[in-house]
Amino acid sequence: MVEIAKINKKIKSFSRRNVLELLAFSICFALLFFALKDVLINQVIAGWDTGPHFYIFSKMLEFLRGGHITGYDPNWFAGYPTFSFYGPLPYMIMALVHFISFGLLGSAFSFNLVLFLIPFVFLCAVFYTSRIYFGKIPSIIAIIFATMLLFYSKDHAMYGIGIHSIVYLGLFANFMAISLLIFLIGNLEKLRKTLKMKYMLINGLLLAMIILTHSITMIFSGIVLGIFTLTNFR
């Protein structure tokens, strides 16, 4: 009878935690959806760097149709090799959305859809990593605070904070790379605890994706990896 009571108590506790997680995710995702739903249009969003980034995405579509990833662009900086300044991965993901829909999703909509999804990926990354380090309840608190960060004032968007920095300023590559870095930090802890090869491979993939996304975040990722290695694998 004692064992049954313990099992019932665990089930109730498990159910409560899951309900809290589901409620937190539902509220945070709903707030994000209603804030960003106007982004889901098949036209270029007006913004600081958003329009120029769509031009880069158009170049990616052109290169991929020609069978290569990069090429020379005579229209920027008096001519330069495209994607030597900005990483190609975000634009490749946008192009993939366009191509797998067989063009049914227009290029502008495919571009905007990725912008729309990046904040949701960020929340998932925060939840995943905070749960690994701190447990379920702290991870719920973490995504609530992360959602508050996403709704930070547009006046501070220039610092890469919030959804305004993604849509209004066009700093989506930065935000995407930060989300990948947060996933990487969580998987580093998984690797430290388990020493399983699959986490080593996942971390390698995440690091490669960061390198192909944003150079400044790549440098910061190297610092994080160095500190983590020195403190945990000496």
Short mmCIF file of C-alpha atoms in Angstrom, two decimals:
data_model
loop_
_atom_site.label_atom_id
_atom_site.label_comp_id
_atom_site.label_asym_id
_atom_site.label_seq_id
_atom_site.Cartn_x
_atom_site.Cartn_y
_atom_site.Cartn_z
CA MET A 1 0.00 0.00 0.00
CA VAL A 2 2.89 2.35 0.83
CA GLU A 3 4.48 1.71 -2.59
CA ILE A 4 1.18 2.37 -4.37
CA ALA A 5 0.77 5.62 -2.46
CA LYS A 6 4.28 6.68 -3.47
CA ILE A 7 3.58 5.85 -7.13
CA ASN A 8 0.31 7.82 -7.05
CA LYS A 9 2.10 10.78 -5.47
CA LYS A 10 4.77 10.71 -8.22
CA ILE A 11 2.10 10.53 -10.93
CA LYS A 12 0.26 13.51 -9.46
CA SER A 13 3.50 15.48 -9.14
CA PHE A 14 4.48 14.54 -12.70
CA SER A 15 1.09 15.62 -14.00
CA ARG A 16 1.25 18.97 -12.19
CA ARG A 17 4.70 19.73 -13.62
CA ASN A 18 3.56 18.81 -17.12
CA VAL A 19 0.46 20.99 -16.81
CA LEU A 20 2.63 23.91 -15.68
CA GLU A 21 5.02 23.39 -18.59
CA LEU A 22 2.17 23.15 -21.09
CA LEU A 23 0.49 26.24 -19.64
CA ALA A 24 3.72 28.28 -19.68
CA PHE A 25 4.53 27.26 -23.26
CA SER A 26 0.97 27.90 -24.43
CA ILE A 27 0.87 31.41 -22.96
CA CYS A 28 4.37 32.37 -24.15
CA PHE A 29 3.87 30.92 -27.63
CA ALA A 30 0.43 32.55 -27.95
CA LEU A 31 1.86 35.95 -27.00
CA LEU A 32 4.63 35.53 -29.56
CA PHE A 33 2.24 34.36 -32.26
CA PHE A 34 -0.10 37.34 -31.88
CA ALA A 35 2.85 39.74 -31.75
CA LEU A 36 4.45 38.30 -34.90
CA LYS A 37 1.46 37.11 -36.98
CA ASP A 38 1.60 40.20 -39.21
CA VAL A 39 5.07 39.09 -40.33
CA LEU A 40 3.54 36.16 -42.22
CA ILE A 41 3.01 37.98 -45.49
CA ASN A 42 4.46 37.47 -48.95
CA GLN A 43 6.18 40.82 -49.19
CA VAL A 44 9.40 42.28 -47.88
CA ILE A 45 9.14 43.81 -44.41
CA ALA A 46 10.32 47.40 -44.12
CA GLY A 47 13.08 47.79 -41.58
CA TRP A 48 16.67 48.83 -41.08
CA ASP A 49 18.64 45.82 -42.38
CA THR A 50 15.67 43.55 -43.09
CA GLY A 51 15.35 44.65 -46.72
CA PRO A 52 19.08 44.29 -47.49
CA HIS A 53 19.01 40.82 -45.93
CA PHE A 54 16.19 39.87 -48.27
CA TYR A 55 18.45 40.94 -51.12
CA ILE A 56 21.14 38.56 -49.80
CA PHE A 57 18.52 35.82 -49.58
CA SER A 58 17.59 36.50 -53.22
CA LYS A 59 21.25 36.04 -54.13
CA MET A 60 21.24 32.70 -52.28
CA LEU A 61 18.24 31.55 -54.33
CA GLU A 62 20.06 32.62 -57.48
CA PHE A 63 23.25 30.77 -56.51
CA LEU A 64 21.43 27.58 -55.49
CA ARG A 65 19.53 27.50 -58.77
CA GLY A 66 22.93 27.73 -60.45
CA GLY A 67 24.24 24.77 -58.44
CA HIS A 68 26.52 26.58 -55.97
CA ILE A 69 26.26 28.24 -52.54
CA THR A 70 28.23 31.44 -52.98
CA GLY A 71 29.42 33.77 -55.72
CA TYR A 72 30.53 37.31 -56.44
CA ASP A 73 28.16 40.21 -55.79
CA PRO A 74 29.08 43.44 -57.61
CA ASN A 75 26.39 45.47 -55.83
CA TRP A 76 27.74 45.51 -52.24
CA PHE A 77 30.98 47.11 -51.03
CA ALA A 78 31.95 47.81 -54.68
CA GLY A 79 31.90 44.03 -55.15
CA TYR A 80 32.70 41.18 -52.75
CA PRO A 81 32.32 37.38 -52.42
CA THR A 82 28.80 36.89 -51.07
CA PHE A 83 28.48 35.24 -47.62
CA SER A 84 32.05 36.09 -46.65
CA PHE A 85 30.56 38.76 -44.36
CA TYR A 86 27.23 37.12 -43.47
CA GLY A 87 27.05 33.35 -42.88
CA PRO A 88 25.07 31.35 -45.47
CA LEU A 89 23.10 29.04 -43.17
CA PRO A 90 20.06 31.26 -42.35
CA TYR A 91 19.58 32.04 -46.05
CA MET A 92 19.95 28.35 -46.96
CA ILE A 93 17.18 27.47 -44.48
CA MET A 94 14.96 30.16 -46.02
CA ALA A 95 15.74 28.81 -49.48
CA LEU A 96 14.95 25.26 -48.32
CA VAL A 97 11.48 26.40 -47.18
CA HIS A 98 10.93 27.95 -50.61
CA PHE A 99 12.21 24.95 -52.57
CA ILE A 100 10.48 22.16 -50.60
CA SER A 101 7.16 23.95 -51.16
CA PHE A 102 7.95 23.85 -54.91
CA GLY A 103 7.65 27.62 -54.95
CA LEU A 104 4.12 27.64 -53.51
CA LEU A 105 5.52 29.66 -50.62
CA GLY A 106 6.89 32.83 -52.19
CA SER A 107 10.44 33.91 -51.53
CA ALA A 108 9.32 36.82 -49.33
CA PHE A 109 7.00 34.55 -47.31
CA SER A 110 9.78 31.95 -46.86
CA PHE A 111 12.09 34.71 -45.64
CA ASN A 112 9.46 36.06 -43.23
CA LEU A 113 8.52 32.58 -41.98
CA VAL A 114 12.07 31.98 -40.75
CA LEU A 115 12.06 35.38 -39.03
CA PHE A 116 8.76 34.39 -37.42
CA LEU A 117 10.10 31.05 -36.14
CA ILE A 118 13.43 32.22 -34.68
CA PRO A 119 11.94 33.60 -31.39
CA PHE A 120 10.15 30.27 -30.82
CA VAL A 121 13.45 28.41 -31.33
CA PHE A 122 15.04 30.79 -28.82
CA LEU A 123 12.40 29.95 -26.19
CA CYS A 124 12.86 26.21 -26.79
CA ALA A 125 16.63 26.63 -26.41
CA VAL A 126 16.23 28.50 -23.11
CA PHE A 127 13.82 25.88 -21.79
CA TYR A 128 16.00 22.95 -22.90
CA THR A 129 19.23 24.26 -21.37
CA SER A 130 17.73 25.63 -18.15
CA ARG A 131 15.98 22.29 -17.61
CA ILE A 132 19.28 20.42 -17.95
CA TYR A 133 21.04 22.68 -15.47
CA PHE A 134 18.29 23.60 -12.99
CA GLY A 135 15.30 21.25 -13.42
CA LYS A 136 11.67 21.61 -14.50
CA ILE A 137 10.28 24.44 -12.37
CA PRO A 138 13.27 26.79 -12.90
CA SER A 139 13.06 26.10 -16.64
CA ILE A 140 9.42 27.25 -16.66
CA ILE A 141 10.48 30.46 -14.91
CA ALA A 142 13.31 30.82 -17.44
CA ILE A 143 11.02 30.77 -20.49
CA ILE A 144 8.73 33.33 -18.84
CA PHE A 145 11.69 35.68 -18.37
CA ALA A 146 12.93 34.85 -21.89
CA THR A 147 9.52 35.85 -23.27
CA MET A 148 9.73 39.12 -21.36
CA LEU A 149 13.16 39.68 -22.94
CA LEU A 150 11.70 39.08 -26.40
CA PHE A 151 9.15 41.85 -25.78
CA TYR A 152 11.82 44.33 -24.75
CA SER A 153 11.39 47.88 -26.01
CA LYS A 154 12.09 48.66 -29.67
CA ASP A 155 14.34 51.49 -28.47
CA HIS A 156 16.95 48.87 -27.46
CA ALA A 157 16.61 46.68 -30.57
CA MET A 158 19.99 47.92 -31.83
CA TYR A 159 21.63 45.82 -29.08
CA GLY A 160 20.17 42.62 -30.51
CA ILE A 161 17.50 42.31 -27.83
CA GLY A 162 13.94 41.16 -28.50
CA ILE A 163 11.72 40.47 -31.48
CA HIS A 164 12.15 44.03 -32.75
CA SER A 165 15.84 43.34 -33.35
CA ILE A 166 14.87 40.34 -35.52
CA VAL A 167 12.07 41.90 -37.58
CA TYR A 168 12.69 45.64 -37.41
CA LEU A 169 16.49 45.71 -37.48
CA GLY A 170 17.13 42.44 -39.30
CA LEU A 171 19.50 40.99 -36.69
CA PHE A 172 18.02 37.53 -37.13
CA ALA A 173 21.35 35.79 -37.85
CA ASN A 174 22.65 37.01 -34.50
CA PHE A 175 19.53 35.76 -32.70
CA MET A 176 19.59 32.43 -34.51
CA ALA A 177 23.24 31.89 -33.58
CA ILE A 178 22.56 32.80 -29.93
CA SER A 179 19.74 30.22 -29.85
CA LEU A 180 22.12 27.59 -31.24
CA LEU A 181 24.73 28.60 -28.64
CA ILE A 182 22.20 28.12 -25.83
CA PHE A 183 21.44 24.63 -27.17
CA LEU A 184 25.20 24.00 -27.32
CA ILE A 185 25.67 25.02 -23.68
CA GLY A 186 22.94 22.57 -22.65
CA ASN A 187 24.43 19.74 -24.68
CA LEU A 188 27.88 20.42 -23.23
CA GLU A 189 26.45 19.66 -19.80
CA LYS A 190 24.82 16.51 -21.21
CA LEU A 191 28.21 15.48 -22.58
CA ARG A 192 29.91 16.16 -19.25
CA LYS A 193 27.37 14.04 -17.35
CA THR A 194 27.14 11.11 -19.76
CA LEU A 195 30.32 11.21 -21.90
CA LYS A 196 28.20 9.76 -24.73
CA MET A 197 29.46 10.11 -28.28
CA LYS A 198 26.05 11.29 -29.57
CA TYR A 199 26.34 14.50 -27.53
CA MET A 200 29.84 15.05 -28.89
CA LEU A 201 28.44 14.75 -32.44
CA ILE A 202 25.47 17.02 -31.67
CA ASN A 203 27.81 19.63 -30.18
CA GLY A 204 30.02 19.45 -33.26
CA LEU A 205 26.97 19.96 -35.48
CA LEU A 206 25.73 22.89 -33.38
CA LEU A 207 29.15 24.54 -33.45
CA ALA A 208 29.34 24.12 -37.24
CA MET A 209 25.90 25.70 -37.58
CA ILE A 210 26.98 28.65 -35.41
CA ILE A 211 30.10 29.13 -37.56
CA LEU A 212 27.92 29.16 -40.68
CA THR A 213 25.43 31.59 -39.11
CA HIS A 214 27.18 34.46 -37.32
CA SER A 215 30.88 35.21 -36.94
CA ILE A 216 30.74 37.25 -33.72
CA THR A 217 28.66 34.57 -31.95
CA MET A 218 31.18 32.03 -33.30
CA ILE A 219 33.98 33.85 -31.45
CA PHE A 220 31.94 33.93 -28.24
CA SER A 221 31.14 30.21 -28.67
CA GLY A 222 34.88 29.48 -28.85
CA ILE A 223 35.38 31.31 -25.56
CA VAL A 224 32.51 29.39 -23.93
CA LEU A 225 33.89 26.06 -25.20
CA GLY A 226 37.36 26.94 -23.94
CA ILE A 227 36.14 27.87 -20.46
CA PHE A 228 33.89 24.78 -20.26
CA THR A 229 36.72 22.48 -21.36
CA LEU A 230 39.25 23.95 -18.93
CA THR A 231 36.89 23.79 -15.97
CA ASN A 232 35.41 20.32 -16.58
CA PHE A 233 37.90 18.21 -18.54
CA ARG A 234 41.28 18.98 -16.97
#
